[in-house]
Backbone as XML, in Angstrom:
<?xml version="1.0"?>
<chain id="A" units="angstrom">
  <residue number="1" name="MET">
    <atom name="N" x="-11.400" y="35.858" z="40.431"/>
    <atom name="CA" x="-11.718" y="36.581" z="41.231"/>
    <atom name="C" x="-9.799" y="37.785" z="41.407"/>
  </residue>
  <residue number="2" name="LEU">
    <atom name="N" x="-9.524" y="38.619" z="41.124"/>
    <atom name="CA" x="-7.946" y="38.414" z="42.001"/>
    <atom name="C" x="-7.966" y="39.039" z="42.405"/>
  </residue>
  <residue number="3" name="HIS">
    <atom name="N" x="-6.992" y="38.768" z="43.297"/>
    <atom name="CA" x="-6.792" y="39.517" z="45.160"/>
    <atom name="C" x="-5.253" y="40.137" z="45.332"/>
  </residue>
  <residue number="4" name="HIS">
    <atom name="N" x="-5.239" y="41.441" z="45.098"/>
    <atom name="CA" x="-4.049" y="41.809" z="45.317"/>
    <atom name="C" x="-3.824" y="42.982" z="45.978"/>
  </residue>
  <residue number="5" name="LEU">
    <atom name="N" x="-3.433" y="42.900" z="47.190"/>
    <atom name="CA" x="-3.298" y="44.294" z="48.004"/>
    <atom name="C" x="-4.170" y="44.743" z="48.753"/>
  </residue>
  <residue number="6" name="GLY">
    <atom name="N" x="-4.805" y="43.377" z="49.340"/>
    <atom name="CA" x="-5.962" y="43.868" z="50.248"/>
    <atom name="C" x="-7.420" y="44.098" z="49.378"/>
  </residue>
  <residue number="7" name="THR">
    <atom name="N" x="-7.030" y="44.392" z="47.949"/>
    <atom name="CA" x="-8.420" y="44.577" z="47.159"/>
    <atom name="C" x="-9.026" y="43.776" z="46.623"/>
  </residue>
  <residue number="8" name="VAL">
    <atom name="N" x="-10.010" y="43.254" z="45.583"/>
    <atom name="CA" x="-10.892" y="42.525" z="44.921"/>
    <atom name="C" x="-11.472" y="42.470" z="43.569"/>
  </residue>
  <residue number="9" name="GLN">
    <atom name="N" x="-10.744" y="42.082" z="42.505"/>
    <atom name="CA" x="-10.982" y="42.202" z="41.184"/>
    <atom name="C" x="-11.913" y="41.535" z="41.307"/>
  </residue>
  <residue number="10" name="ILE">
    <atom name="N" x="-13.365" y="41.352" z="40.536"/>
    <atom name="CA" x="-13.980" y="40.866" z="39.337"/>
    <atom name="C" x="-13.551" y="40.772" z="37.723"/>
  </residue>
  <residue number="11" name="PHE">
    <atom name="N" x="-13.918" y="39.184" z="37.527"/>
    <atom name="CA" x="-13.090" y="39.423" z="35.624"/>
    <atom name="C" x="-14.993" y="37.873" z="35.761"/>
  </residue>
  <residue number="12" name="SER">
    <atom name="N" x="-14.939" y="37.825" z="34.540"/>
    <atom name="CA" x="-16.518" y="36.936" z="33.826"/>
    <atom name="C" x="-15.829" y="36.889" z="32.352"/>
  </residue>
  <residue number="13" name="GLY">
    <atom name="N" x="-16.438" y="34.944" z="32.538"/>
    <atom name="CA" x="-16.168" y="34.495" z="31.032"/>
    <atom name="C" x="-14.690" y="34.027" z="30.749"/>
  </residue>
  <residue number="14" name="ASN">
    <atom name="N" x="-14.995" y="33.289" z="29.398"/>
    <atom name="CA" x="-13.937" y="32.525" z="29.339"/>
    <atom name="C" x="-12.686" y="33.450" z="29.429"/>
  </residue>
  <residue number="15" name="ASN">
    <atom name="N" x="-12.724" y="34.237" z="28.782"/>
    <atom name="CA" x="-11.820" y="35.158" z="28.542"/>
    <atom name="C" x="-10.881" y="36.095" z="30.520"/>
  </residue>
  <residue number="16" name="GLY">
    <atom name="N" x="-11.212" y="35.349" z="31.814"/>
    <atom name="CA" x="-11.569" y="35.942" z="33.267"/>
    <atom name="C" x="-10.274" y="35.216" z="33.567"/>
  </residue>
  <residue number="17" name="PHE">
    <atom name="N" x="-9.639" y="34.593" z="33.213"/>
    <atom name="CA" x="-8.172" y="34.216" z="33.734"/>
    <atom name="C" x="-7.162" y="34.662" z="32.818"/>
  </residue>
  <residue number="18" name="VAL">
    <atom name="N" x="-7.301" y="34.999" z="31.754"/>
    <atom name="CA" x="-6.633" y="36.355" z="31.410"/>
    <atom name="C" x="-6.327" y="37.278" z="31.276"/>
  </residue>
  <residue number="19" name="ASP">
    <atom name="N" x="-8.104" y="38.344" z="31.612"/>
    <atom name="CA" x="-8.074" y="39.410" z="32.467"/>
    <atom name="C" x="-7.718" y="40.091" z="33.936"/>
  </residue>
  <residue number="20" name="ALA">
    <atom name="N" x="-7.800" y="38.745" z="34.492"/>
    <atom name="CA" x="-7.086" y="38.840" z="36.262"/>
    <atom name="C" x="-5.519" y="38.527" z="35.703"/>
  </residue>
  <residue number="21" name="TYR">
    <atom name="N" x="-5.175" y="38.271" z="34.984"/>
    <atom name="CA" x="-3.562" y="37.938" z="35.402"/>
    <atom name="C" x="-2.557" y="38.596" z="34.359"/>
  </residue>
  <residue number="22" name="ASN">
    <atom name="N" x="-3.285" y="39.358" z="33.747"/>
    <atom name="CA" x="-3.204" y="40.577" z="32.533"/>
    <atom name="C" x="-2.610" y="41.903" z="34.264"/>
  </residue>
  <residue number="23" name="VAL">
    <atom name="N" x="-3.670" y="41.970" z="34.959"/>
    <atom name="CA" x="-3.544" y="43.262" z="35.480"/>
    <atom name="C" x="-3.137" y="42.422" z="37.513"/>
  </residue>
  <residue number="24" name="ALA">
    <atom name="N" x="-2.582" y="41.782" z="37.385"/>
    <atom name="CA" x="-2.316" y="41.140" z="38.262"/>
    <atom name="C" x="-0.787" y="40.644" z="38.748"/>
  </residue>
  <residue number="25" name="SER">
    <atom name="N" x="-0.086" y="41.079" z="40.034"/>
    <atom name="CA" x="0.836" y="41.275" z="40.142"/>
    <atom name="C" x="2.022" y="39.480" z="40.974"/>
  </residue>
  <residue number="26" name="SER">
    <atom name="N" x="2.654" y="39.743" z="40.481"/>
    <atom name="CA" x="4.043" y="38.290" z="40.835"/>
    <atom name="C" x="3.404" y="38.040" z="43.132"/>
  </residue>
  <residue number="27" name="GLY">
    <atom name="N" x="2.672" y="37.543" z="43.554"/>
    <atom name="CA" x="2.420" y="37.451" z="44.385"/>
    <atom name="C" x="1.037" y="37.394" z="45.124"/>
  </residue>
  <residue number="28" name="ASP">
    <atom name="N" x="0.162" y="38.317" z="43.854"/>
    <atom name="CA" x="-1.150" y="37.685" z="43.509"/>
    <atom name="C" x="-1.735" y="36.265" z="43.785"/>
  </residue>
  <residue number="29" name="THR">
    <atom name="N" x="-3.618" y="36.115" z="44.389"/>
    <atom name="CA" x="-4.183" y="35.410" z="43.696"/>
    <atom name="C" x="-5.241" y="35.277" z="42.931"/>
  </residue>
  <residue number="30" name="ILE">
    <atom name="N" x="-5.508" y="34.610" z="42.314"/>
    <atom name="CA" x="-6.655" y="35.070" z="41.418"/>
    <atom name="C" x="-7.800" y="33.157" z="42.235"/>
  </residue>
  <residue number="31" name="TYR">
    <atom name="N" x="-9.381" y="33.114" z="42.562"/>
    <atom name="CA" x="-9.960" y="32.646" z="42.326"/>
    <atom name="C" x="-11.374" y="32.299" z="40.967"/>
  </residue>
  <residue number="32" name="LEU">
    <atom name="N" x="-10.347" y="31.099" z="40.665"/>
    <atom name="CA" x="-11.700" y="30.824" z="39.490"/>
    <atom name="C" x="-12.341" y="29.850" z="40.005"/>
  </residue>
  <residue number="33" name="GLY">
    <atom name="N" x="-13.966" y="30.184" z="39.216"/>
    <atom name="CA" x="-14.681" y="29.643" z="39.391"/>
    <atom name="C" x="-15.891" y="27.975" z="38.945"/>
  </residue>
  <residue number="34" name="GLY">
    <atom name="N" x="-15.962" y="27.661" z="38.759"/>
    <atom name="CA" x="-16.308" y="26.217" z="37.963"/>
    <atom name="C" x="-16.108" y="26.535" z="36.612"/>
  </residue>
  <residue number="35" name="GLY">
    <atom name="N" x="-16.086" y="26.115" z="34.654"/>
    <atom name="CA" x="-16.205" y="26.726" z="33.912"/>
    <atom name="C" x="-14.433" y="26.616" z="32.875"/>
  </residue>
  <residue number="36" name="ILE">
    <atom name="N" x="-14.901" y="27.056" z="32.155"/>
    <atom name="CA" x="-13.839" y="27.109" z="31.176"/>
    <atom name="C" x="-13.002" y="27.453" z="30.498"/>
  </residue>
  <residue number="37" name="TYR">
    <atom name="N" x="-12.032" y="28.026" z="30.866"/>
    <atom name="CA" x="-11.288" y="29.176" z="30.397"/>
    <atom name="C" x="-10.208" y="29.270" z="29.437"/>
  </residue>
  <residue number="38" name="ASN">
    <atom name="N" x="-9.722" y="30.122" z="28.940"/>
    <atom name="CA" x="-9.081" y="29.746" z="27.976"/>
    <atom name="C" x="-7.512" y="30.649" z="28.703"/>
  </residue>
  <residue number="39" name="PRO">
    <atom name="N" x="-5.784" y="30.058" z="28.383"/>
    <atom name="CA" x="-4.699" y="30.847" z="29.700"/>
    <atom name="C" x="-4.153" y="32.011" z="29.304"/>
  </residue>
  <residue number="40" name="PRO">
    <atom name="N" x="-3.958" y="32.703" z="29.649"/>
    <atom name="CA" x="-2.557" y="34.048" z="29.161"/>
    <atom name="C" x="-1.860" y="33.042" z="28.013"/>
  </residue>
  <residue number="41" name="ALA">
    <atom name="N" x="-1.557" y="33.884" z="27.024"/>
    <atom name="CA" x="-0.526" y="33.432" z="25.908"/>
    <atom name="C" x="0.922" y="32.921" z="26.562"/>
  </residue>
  <residue number="42" name="THR">
    <atom name="N" x="1.669" y="33.703" z="27.506"/>
    <atom name="CA" x="2.840" y="33.280" z="27.935"/>
    <atom name="C" x="2.111" y="33.343" z="30.075"/>
  </residue>
  <residue number="43" name="ILE">
    <atom name="N" x="2.948" y="32.837" z="30.512"/>
    <atom name="CA" x="2.746" y="32.759" z="32.479"/>
    <atom name="C" x="4.326" y="33.227" z="33.197"/>
  </residue>
  <residue number="44" name="SER">
    <atom name="N" x="4.943" y="34.459" z="33.457"/>
    <atom name="CA" x="5.585" y="34.431" z="33.668"/>
    <atom name="C" x="5.734" y="35.401" z="35.202"/>
  </residue>
  <residue number="45" name="LYS">
    <atom name="N" x="4.442" y="34.879" z="36.336"/>
    <atom name="CA" x="4.660" y="35.329" z="37.616"/>
    <atom name="C" x="4.232" y="34.903" z="38.125"/>
  </residue>
  <residue number="46" name="SER">
    <atom name="N" x="4.957" y="34.583" z="39.619"/>
    <atom name="CA" x="4.024" y="33.882" z="40.623"/>
    <atom name="C" x="3.525" y="34.168" z="41.310"/>
  </residue>
  <residue number="47" name="LEU">
    <atom name="N" x="2.077" y="33.308" z="40.976"/>
    <atom name="CA" x="0.925" y="33.403" z="41.650"/>
    <atom name="C" x="0.605" y="31.896" z="42.170"/>
  </residue>
  <residue number="48" name="VAL">
    <atom name="N" x="-0.674" y="32.385" z="42.752"/>
    <atom name="CA" x="-1.010" y="31.323" z="43.951"/>
    <atom name="C" x="-2.887" y="31.301" z="43.188"/>
  </residue>
  <residue number="49" name="VAL">
    <atom name="N" x="-2.994" y="30.284" z="42.038"/>
    <atom name="CA" x="-4.606" y="30.220" z="41.058"/>
    <atom name="C" x="-5.214" y="29.113" z="41.415"/>
  </residue>
  <residue number="50" name="PHE">
    <atom name="N" x="-6.265" y="29.705" z="42.055"/>
    <atom name="CA" x="-7.048" y="28.377" z="43.107"/>
    <atom name="C" x="-8.794" y="27.519" z="42.226"/>
  </residue>
  <residue number="51" name="GLY">
    <atom name="N" x="-8.751" y="26.671" z="41.800"/>
    <atom name="CA" x="-10.027" y="26.743" z="40.822"/>
    <atom name="C" x="-11.169" y="24.751" z="41.448"/>
  </residue>
  <residue number="52" name="ALA">
    <atom name="N" x="-12.016" y="25.585" z="41.496"/>
    <atom name="CA" x="-12.757" y="25.113" z="42.087"/>
    <atom name="C" x="-12.747" y="23.982" z="42.244"/>
  </residue>
  <residue number="53" name="GLY">
    <atom name="N" x="-11.866" y="23.107" z="40.924"/>
    <atom name="CA" x="-11.681" y="21.311" z="41.718"/>
    <atom name="C" x="-11.803" y="20.784" z="39.908"/>
  </residue>
  <residue number="54" name="ALA">
    <atom name="N" x="-11.155" y="19.741" z="40.395"/>
    <atom name="CA" x="-10.838" y="19.016" z="39.237"/>
    <atom name="C" x="-11.725" y="18.094" z="38.549"/>
  </residue>
  <residue number="55" name="ASN">
    <atom name="N" x="-12.596" y="17.797" z="39.888"/>
    <atom name="CA" x="-13.777" y="16.141" z="40.029"/>
    <atom name="C" x="-14.170" y="16.099" z="39.456"/>
  </residue>
  <residue number="56" name="LEU">
    <atom name="N" x="-15.228" y="15.385" z="38.462"/>
    <atom name="CA" x="-16.569" y="15.944" z="38.827"/>
    <atom name="C" x="-17.663" y="15.534" z="40.446"/>
  </residue>
  <residue number="57" name="ASP">
    <atom name="N" x="-17.095" y="14.431" z="40.887"/>
    <atom name="CA" x="-17.588" y="13.895" z="42.570"/>
    <atom name="C" x="-17.466" y="15.130" z="43.350"/>
  </residue>
  <residue number="58" name="SER">
    <atom name="N" x="-16.549" y="16.216" z="43.121"/>
    <atom name="CA" x="-16.314" y="16.385" z="44.552"/>
    <atom name="C" x="-16.119" y="18.000" z="43.508"/>
  </residue>
  <residue number="59" name="SER">
    <atom name="N" x="-16.881" y="18.561" z="43.053"/>
    <atom name="CA" x="-17.016" y="20.292" z="42.035"/>
    <atom name="C" x="-18.545" y="19.310" z="41.439"/>
  </residue>
  <residue number="60" name="SER">
    <atom name="N" x="-19.492" y="19.044" z="41.957"/>
    <atom name="CA" x="-20.999" y="18.682" z="41.246"/>
    <atom name="C" x="-21.207" y="19.891" z="41.286"/>
  </residue>
  <residue number="61" name="VAL">
    <atom name="N" x="-21.547" y="20.373" z="42.232"/>
    <atom name="CA" x="-22.418" y="22.350" z="42.269"/>
    <atom name="C" x="-21.385" y="23.407" z="41.283"/>
  </residue>
  <residue number="62" name="THR">
    <atom name="N" x="-20.276" y="23.492" z="41.511"/>
    <atom name="CA" x="-19.720" y="24.778" z="40.618"/>
    <atom name="C" x="-19.665" y="24.265" z="39.600"/>
  </residue>
  <residue number="63" name="GLY">
    <atom name="N" x="-19.334" y="22.732" z="38.873"/>
    <atom name="CA" x="-18.334" y="21.909" z="37.818"/>
    <atom name="C" x="-17.636" y="22.494" z="38.410"/>
  </residue>
  <residue number="64" name="THR">
    <atom name="N" x="-16.971" y="21.640" z="37.187"/>
    <atom name="CA" x="-15.098" y="22.074" z="36.882"/>
    <atom name="C" x="-14.294" y="23.324" z="37.125"/>
  </residue>
  <residue number="65" name="THR">
    <atom name="N" x="-13.340" y="22.977" z="36.816"/>
    <atom name="CA" x="-12.309" y="24.729" z="36.489"/>
    <atom name="C" x="-11.164" y="24.440" z="35.314"/>
  </residue>
  <residue number="66" name="SER">
    <atom name="N" x="-11.624" y="24.146" z="34.053"/>
    <atom name="CA" x="-10.991" y="23.953" z="32.663"/>
    <atom name="C" x="-9.891" y="25.049" z="32.365"/>
  </residue>
  <residue number="67" name="ILE">
    <atom name="N" x="-9.107" y="24.453" z="31.865"/>
    <atom name="CA" x="-7.971" y="25.877" z="30.664"/>
    <atom name="C" x="-7.882" y="24.979" z="29.792"/>
  </residue>
  <residue number="68" name="THR">
    <atom name="N" x="-8.414" y="25.438" z="28.717"/>
    <atom name="CA" x="-7.938" y="25.388" z="27.489"/>
    <atom name="C" x="-6.348" y="25.206" z="27.166"/>
  </residue>
  <residue number="69" name="GLY">
    <atom name="N" x="-6.231" y="23.980" z="26.014"/>
    <atom name="CA" x="-4.947" y="24.617" z="25.538"/>
    <atom name="C" x="-4.107" y="24.487" z="26.457"/>
  </residue>
  <residue number="70" name="SER">
    <atom name="N" x="-2.557" y="25.186" z="26.438"/>
    <atom name="CA" x="-1.531" y="24.672" z="27.002"/>
    <atom name="C" x="-1.261" y="26.109" z="27.955"/>
  </residue>
  <residue number="71" name="LEU">
    <atom name="N" x="-0.517" y="25.553" z="29.728"/>
    <atom name="CA" x="-0.589" y="26.970" z="30.813"/>
    <atom name="C" x="1.165" y="26.843" z="29.692"/>
  </residue>
  <residue number="72" name="ASN">
    <atom name="N" x="1.470" y="27.902" z="29.764"/>
    <atom name="CA" x="2.691" y="28.157" z="29.012"/>
    <atom name="C" x="3.349" y="28.857" z="30.099"/>
  </residue>
  <residue number="73" name="PHE">
    <atom name="N" x="4.242" y="28.552" z="31.494"/>
    <atom name="CA" x="5.220" y="28.527" z="31.886"/>
    <atom name="C" x="6.824" y="29.321" z="31.357"/>
  </residue>
  <residue number="74" name="TYR">
    <atom name="N" x="6.900" y="30.388" z="31.786"/>
    <atom name="CA" x="8.411" y="31.140" z="31.528"/>
    <atom name="C" x="9.149" y="31.427" z="32.623"/>
  </residue>
  <residue number="75" name="GLU">
    <atom name="N" x="10.377" y="32.149" z="32.367"/>
    <atom name="CA" x="10.987" y="32.138" z="33.700"/>
    <atom name="C" x="10.266" y="32.798" z="34.422"/>
  </residue>
  <residue number="76" name="GLY">
    <atom name="N" x="10.471" y="33.510" z="35.788"/>
    <atom name="CA" x="9.255" y="34.564" z="36.574"/>
    <atom name="C" x="8.337" y="33.136" z="37.582"/>
  </residue>
  <residue number="77" name="ALA">
    <atom name="N" x="7.981" y="32.081" z="36.835"/>
    <atom name="CA" x="6.624" y="31.776" z="37.051"/>
    <atom name="C" x="7.213" y="31.249" z="38.290"/>
  </residue>
  <residue number="78" name="ASP">
    <atom name="N" x="7.938" y="30.711" z="38.948"/>
    <atom name="CA" x="8.411" y="30.349" z="39.766"/>
    <atom name="C" x="8.022" y="31.376" z="41.180"/>
  </residue>
  <residue number="79" name="ASN">
    <atom name="N" x="7.812" y="29.590" z="42.197"/>
    <atom name="CA" x="6.690" y="29.443" z="43.460"/>
    <atom name="C" x="6.191" y="29.828" z="42.790"/>
  </residue>
  <residue number="80" name="SER">
    <atom name="N" x="5.410" y="29.730" z="42.263"/>
    <atom name="CA" x="4.078" y="29.430" z="41.674"/>
    <atom name="C" x="3.139" y="28.286" z="42.101"/>
  </residue>
  <residue number="81" name="VAL">
    <atom name="N" x="1.249" y="28.157" z="42.806"/>
    <atom name="CA" x="0.793" y="27.091" z="43.230"/>
    <atom name="C" x="-0.162" y="26.726" z="42.802"/>
  </residue>
  <residue number="82" name="TYR">
    <atom name="N" x="-0.891" y="25.893" z="41.859"/>
    <atom name="CA" x="-2.039" y="25.713" z="40.836"/>
    <atom name="C" x="-2.402" y="24.778" z="41.539"/>
  </residue>
  <residue number="83" name="GLN">
    <atom name="N" x="-4.016" y="25.077" z="41.848"/>
    <atom name="CA" x="-5.305" y="24.266" z="42.552"/>
    <atom name="C" x="-6.403" y="23.923" z="42.112"/>
  </residue>
  <residue number="84" name="GLY">
    <atom name="N" x="-6.142" y="22.677" z="42.400"/>
    <atom name="CA" x="-8.263" y="22.512" z="41.645"/>
    <atom name="C" x="-8.444" y="23.382" z="40.356"/>
  </residue>
  <residue number="85" name="ILE">
    <atom name="N" x="-7.454" y="22.745" z="39.394"/>
    <atom name="CA" x="-7.425" y="23.161" z="38.186"/>
    <atom name="C" x="-7.550" y="21.337" z="36.807"/>
  </residue>
  <residue number="86" name="THR">
    <atom name="N" x="-8.143" y="21.248" z="36.419"/>
    <atom name="CA" x="-7.479" y="21.008" z="34.647"/>
    <atom name="C" x="-7.266" y="21.187" z="33.596"/>
  </residue>
  <residue number="87" name="ALA">
    <atom name="N" x="-5.704" y="20.767" z="33.620"/>
    <atom name="CA" x="-4.646" y="21.855" z="32.469"/>
    <atom name="C" x="-3.705" y="20.708" z="31.899"/>
  </residue>
  <residue number="88" name="TRP">
    <atom name="N" x="-2.653" y="21.331" z="31.190"/>
    <atom name="CA" x="-1.979" y="20.961" z="30.192"/>
    <atom name="C" x="-0.225" y="21.708" z="30.228"/>
  </residue>
  <residue number="89" name="PRO">
    <atom name="N" x="-0.216" y="22.065" z="31.633"/>
    <atom name="CA" x="0.839" y="22.945" z="31.576"/>
    <atom name="C" x="2.181" y="22.744" z="30.951"/>
  </residue>
  <residue number="90" name="THR">
    <atom name="N" x="2.809" y="23.236" z="30.605"/>
    <atom name="CA" x="4.247" y="23.121" z="29.610"/>
    <atom name="C" x="5.524" y="24.614" z="30.173"/>
  </residue>
  <residue number="91" name="PHE">
    <atom name="N" x="6.412" y="24.575" z="30.262"/>
    <atom name="CA" x="7.138" y="24.974" z="31.356"/>
    <atom name="C" x="8.476" y="24.475" z="30.685"/>
  </residue>
  <residue number="92" name="ASN">
    <atom name="N" x="8.552" y="26.322" z="29.890"/>
    <atom name="CA" x="9.435" y="26.895" z="29.178"/>
    <atom name="C" x="10.910" y="26.728" z="29.381"/>
  </residue>
  <residue number="93" name="ASN">
    <atom name="N" x="12.077" y="26.774" z="28.420"/>
    <atom name="CA" x="13.432" y="27.278" z="28.843"/>
    <atom name="C" x="13.784" y="26.428" z="30.220"/>
  </residue>
  <residue number="94" name="LEU">
    <atom name="N" x="13.560" y="25.375" z="31.237"/>
    <atom name="CA" x="13.474" y="24.505" z="32.196"/>
    <atom name="C" x="14.683" y="25.647" z="33.110"/>
  </residue>
  <residue number="95" name="ASP">
    <atom name="N" x="14.194" y="26.368" z="33.782"/>
    <atom name="CA" x="14.701" y="26.958" z="35.285"/>
    <atom name="C" x="13.576" y="28.035" z="35.628"/>
  </residue>
  <residue number="96" name="ILE">
    <atom name="N" x="12.350" y="26.925" z="35.963"/>
    <atom name="CA" x="11.476" y="27.658" z="36.575"/>
    <atom name="C" x="11.275" y="26.582" z="38.278"/>
  </residue>
  <residue number="97" name="ASP">
    <atom name="N" x="10.920" y="27.398" z="39.591"/>
    <atom name="CA" x="11.405" y="26.204" z="40.657"/>
    <atom name="C" x="10.488" y="26.613" z="41.451"/>
  </residue>
  <residue number="98" name="ASN">
    <atom name="N" x="10.230" y="25.449" z="42.137"/>
    <atom name="CA" x="9.522" y="25.765" z="43.444"/>
    <atom name="C" x="8.364" y="26.011" z="43.265"/>
  </residue>
  <residue number="99" name="PHE">
    <atom name="N" x="8.052" y="25.087" z="42.018"/>
    <atom name="CA" x="6.771" y="24.969" z="41.486"/>
    <atom name="C" x="5.539" y="23.758" z="41.550"/>
  </residue>
  <residue number="100" name="ALA">
    <atom name="N" x="3.907" y="24.353" z="42.387"/>
    <atom name="CA" x="3.240" y="23.100" z="42.843"/>
    <atom name="C" x="1.818" y="23.244" z="42.402"/>
  </residue>
  <residue number="101" name="PHE">
    <atom name="N" x="1.427" y="21.994" z="41.767"/>
    <atom name="CA" x="0.398" y="21.666" z="41.311"/>
    <atom name="C" x="-0.336" y="20.656" z="42.435"/>
  </residue>
  <residue number="102" name="ARG">
    <atom name="N" x="-2.011" y="21.017" z="42.930"/>
    <atom name="CA" x="-2.066" y="19.983" z="44.098"/>
    <atom name="C" x="-3.915" y="19.943" z="43.337"/>
  </residue>
  <residue number="103" name="TYR">
    <atom name="N" x="-3.876" y="18.951" z="43.909"/>
    <atom name="CA" x="-4.772" y="18.275" z="43.368"/>
    <atom name="C" x="-6.016" y="18.994" z="41.822"/>
  </residue>
  <residue number="104" name="CYS">
    <atom name="N" x="-5.082" y="18.115" z="41.315"/>
    <atom name="CA" x="-5.068" y="18.769" z="39.746"/>
    <atom name="C" x="-5.576" y="17.596" z="38.516"/>
  </residue>
  <residue number="105" name="LYS">
    <atom name="N" x="-6.113" y="17.825" z="37.545"/>
    <atom name="CA" x="-6.400" y="16.758" z="36.315"/>
    <atom name="C" x="-5.165" y="17.139" z="35.728"/>
  </residue>
  <residue number="106" name="LEU">
    <atom name="N" x="-4.074" y="16.886" z="35.517"/>
    <atom name="CA" x="-2.957" y="17.572" z="33.706"/>
    <atom name="C" x="-2.913" y="15.962" z="32.743"/>
  </residue>
  <residue number="107" name="THR">
    <atom name="N" x="-3.907" y="16.772" z="31.968"/>
    <atom name="CA" x="-3.390" y="15.635" z="30.612"/>
    <atom name="C" x="-2.163" y="15.199" z="30.070"/>
  </residue>
  <residue number="108" name="ALA">
    <atom name="N" x="-1.369" y="16.605" z="30.526"/>
    <atom name="CA" x="-0.108" y="16.438" z="29.534"/>
    <atom name="C" x="1.111" y="17.212" z="30.822"/>
  </residue>
  <residue number="109" name="ILE">
    <atom name="N" x="2.060" y="16.513" z="30.617"/>
    <atom name="CA" x="2.962" y="17.508" z="31.065"/>
    <atom name="C" x="4.452" y="17.781" z="30.153"/>
  </residue>
  <residue number="110" name="ASN">
    <atom name="N" x="4.983" y="19.217" z="30.223"/>
    <atom name="CA" x="5.799" y="18.866" z="28.796"/>
    <atom name="C" x="6.374" y="19.718" z="29.947"/>
  </residue>
  <residue number="111" name="TYR">
    <atom name="N" x="7.756" y="19.815" z="29.204"/>
    <atom name="CA" x="9.469" y="20.511" z="29.389"/>
    <atom name="C" x="10.670" y="20.842" z="28.387"/>
  </residue>
  <residue number="112" name="TYR">
    <atom name="N" x="9.967" y="22.076" z="28.239"/>
    <atom name="CA" x="10.898" y="21.686" z="26.677"/>
    <atom name="C" x="12.336" y="23.370" z="27.542"/>
  </residue>
  <residue number="113" name="GLY">
    <atom name="N" x="13.508" y="22.907" z="26.089"/>
    <atom name="CA" x="14.239" y="23.860" z="26.352"/>
    <atom name="C" x="15.687" y="23.624" z="26.624"/>
  </residue>
  <residue number="114" name="THR">
    <atom name="N" x="16.657" y="24.182" z="26.310"/>
    <atom name="CA" x="17.768" y="23.209" z="26.474"/>
    <atom name="C" x="18.960" y="23.613" z="27.208"/>
  </residue>
  <residue number="115" name="TYR">
    <atom name="N" x="19.427" y="22.118" z="27.905"/>
    <atom name="CA" x="19.847" y="22.116" z="29.117"/>
    <atom name="C" x="20.563" y="22.736" z="29.792"/>
  </residue>
  <residue number="116" name="VAL">
    <atom name="N" x="20.899" y="23.618" z="30.388"/>
    <atom name="CA" x="21.869" y="24.469" z="30.716"/>
    <atom name="C" x="22.888" y="23.389" z="32.362"/>
  </residue>
  <residue number="117" name="ALA">
    <atom name="N" x="24.265" y="23.312" z="32.508"/>
    <atom name="CA" x="24.245" y="23.492" z="34.331"/>
    <atom name="C" x="23.860" y="24.549" z="34.558"/>
  </residue>
  <residue number="118" name="ALA">
    <atom name="N" x="22.926" y="24.062" z="36.436"/>
    <atom name="CA" x="22.657" y="25.450" z="36.902"/>
    <atom name="C" x="21.245" y="25.536" z="36.302"/>
  </residue>
  <residue number="119" name="THR">
    <atom name="N" x="20.348" y="24.899" z="35.633"/>
    <atom name="CA" x="19.585" y="26.147" z="34.874"/>
    <atom name="C" x="18.417" y="24.796" z="34.923"/>
  </residue>
  <residue number="120" name="THR">
    <atom name="N" x="18.152" y="24.130" z="36.179"/>
    <atom name="CA" x="17.350" y="23.632" z="35.697"/>
    <atom name="C" x="15.829" y="23.660" z="36.476"/>
  </residue>
  <residue number="121" name="CYS">
    <atom name="N" x="15.051" y="23.023" z="36.240"/>
    <atom name="CA" x="13.133" y="22.771" z="37.136"/>
    <atom name="C" x="13.602" y="23.095" z="37.894"/>
  </residue>
  <residue number="122" name="ASP">
    <atom name="N" x="14.139" y="23.135" z="39.378"/>
    <atom name="CA" x="14.187" y="22.393" z="40.608"/>
    <atom name="C" x="13.004" y="22.142" z="41.702"/>
  </residue>
  <residue number="123" name="ASN">
    <atom name="N" x="12.385" y="21.418" z="42.703"/>
    <atom name="CA" x="11.555" y="21.384" z="43.390"/>
    <atom name="C" x="10.182" y="21.613" z="42.970"/>
  </residue>
  <residue number="124" name="HIS">
    <atom name="N" x="9.850" y="20.620" z="42.162"/>
    <atom name="CA" x="8.277" y="20.589" z="41.484"/>
    <atom name="C" x="7.366" y="19.398" z="42.202"/>
  </residue>
  <residue number="125" name="GLN">
    <atom name="N" x="6.434" y="19.953" z="42.561"/>
    <atom name="CA" x="5.645" y="19.519" z="43.519"/>
    <atom name="C" x="4.140" y="18.812" z="42.751"/>
  </residue>
  <residue number="126" name="TYR">
    <atom name="N" x="3.817" y="17.532" z="42.702"/>
    <atom name="CA" x="2.721" y="17.534" z="42.122"/>
    <atom name="C" x="1.926" y="16.762" z="43.195"/>
  </residue>
  <residue number="127" name="ILE">
    <atom name="N" x="0.810" y="16.799" z="44.000"/>
    <atom name="CA" x="0.391" y="17.011" z="45.188"/>
    <atom name="C" x="-1.198" y="16.448" z="44.761"/>
  </residue>
  <residue number="128" name="ASN">
    <atom name="N" x="-1.411" y="15.006" z="44.831"/>
    <atom name="CA" x="-2.488" y="14.484" z="44.645"/>
    <atom name="C" x="-3.281" y="15.475" z="43.492"/>
  </residue>
  <residue number="129" name="CYS">
    <atom name="N" x="-2.729" y="14.844" z="41.506"/>
    <atom name="CA" x="-3.041" y="15.027" z="41.086"/>
    <atom name="C" x="-2.924" y="13.876" z="40.092"/>
  </residue>
  <residue number="130" name="GLN">
    <atom name="N" x="-4.152" y="13.559" z="38.815"/>
    <atom name="CA" x="-4.223" y="12.718" z="38.541"/>
    <atom name="C" x="-3.951" y="13.144" z="36.273"/>
  </residue>
</chain>
């Protein structure tokens, strides 16, 4: 489900996240129910993404929210929050700031890119993640 400027659009199936992302604008919120979702090929928008949860004990009714493959973040994904998902985040080009994962299960975290002074990932938060 995508919340954009007071309106709601519903997407379904394992491409629901991709479909919602494609029409989302920076600043929008996406809600993902329990299930397995394909990720967008690249993520370069500032979004808030809420999943149903990443732990079986707390999401037994809805099921967990899992993203297959890597979430590939690029410039423009600054100021994003992802909560309640199982995912494998990859930060590309090392200049994505103010990013938070909350209550997530992260299978791996990758940072790729060439270090250039003043071009780094700053203020990444991993809160109650496993």
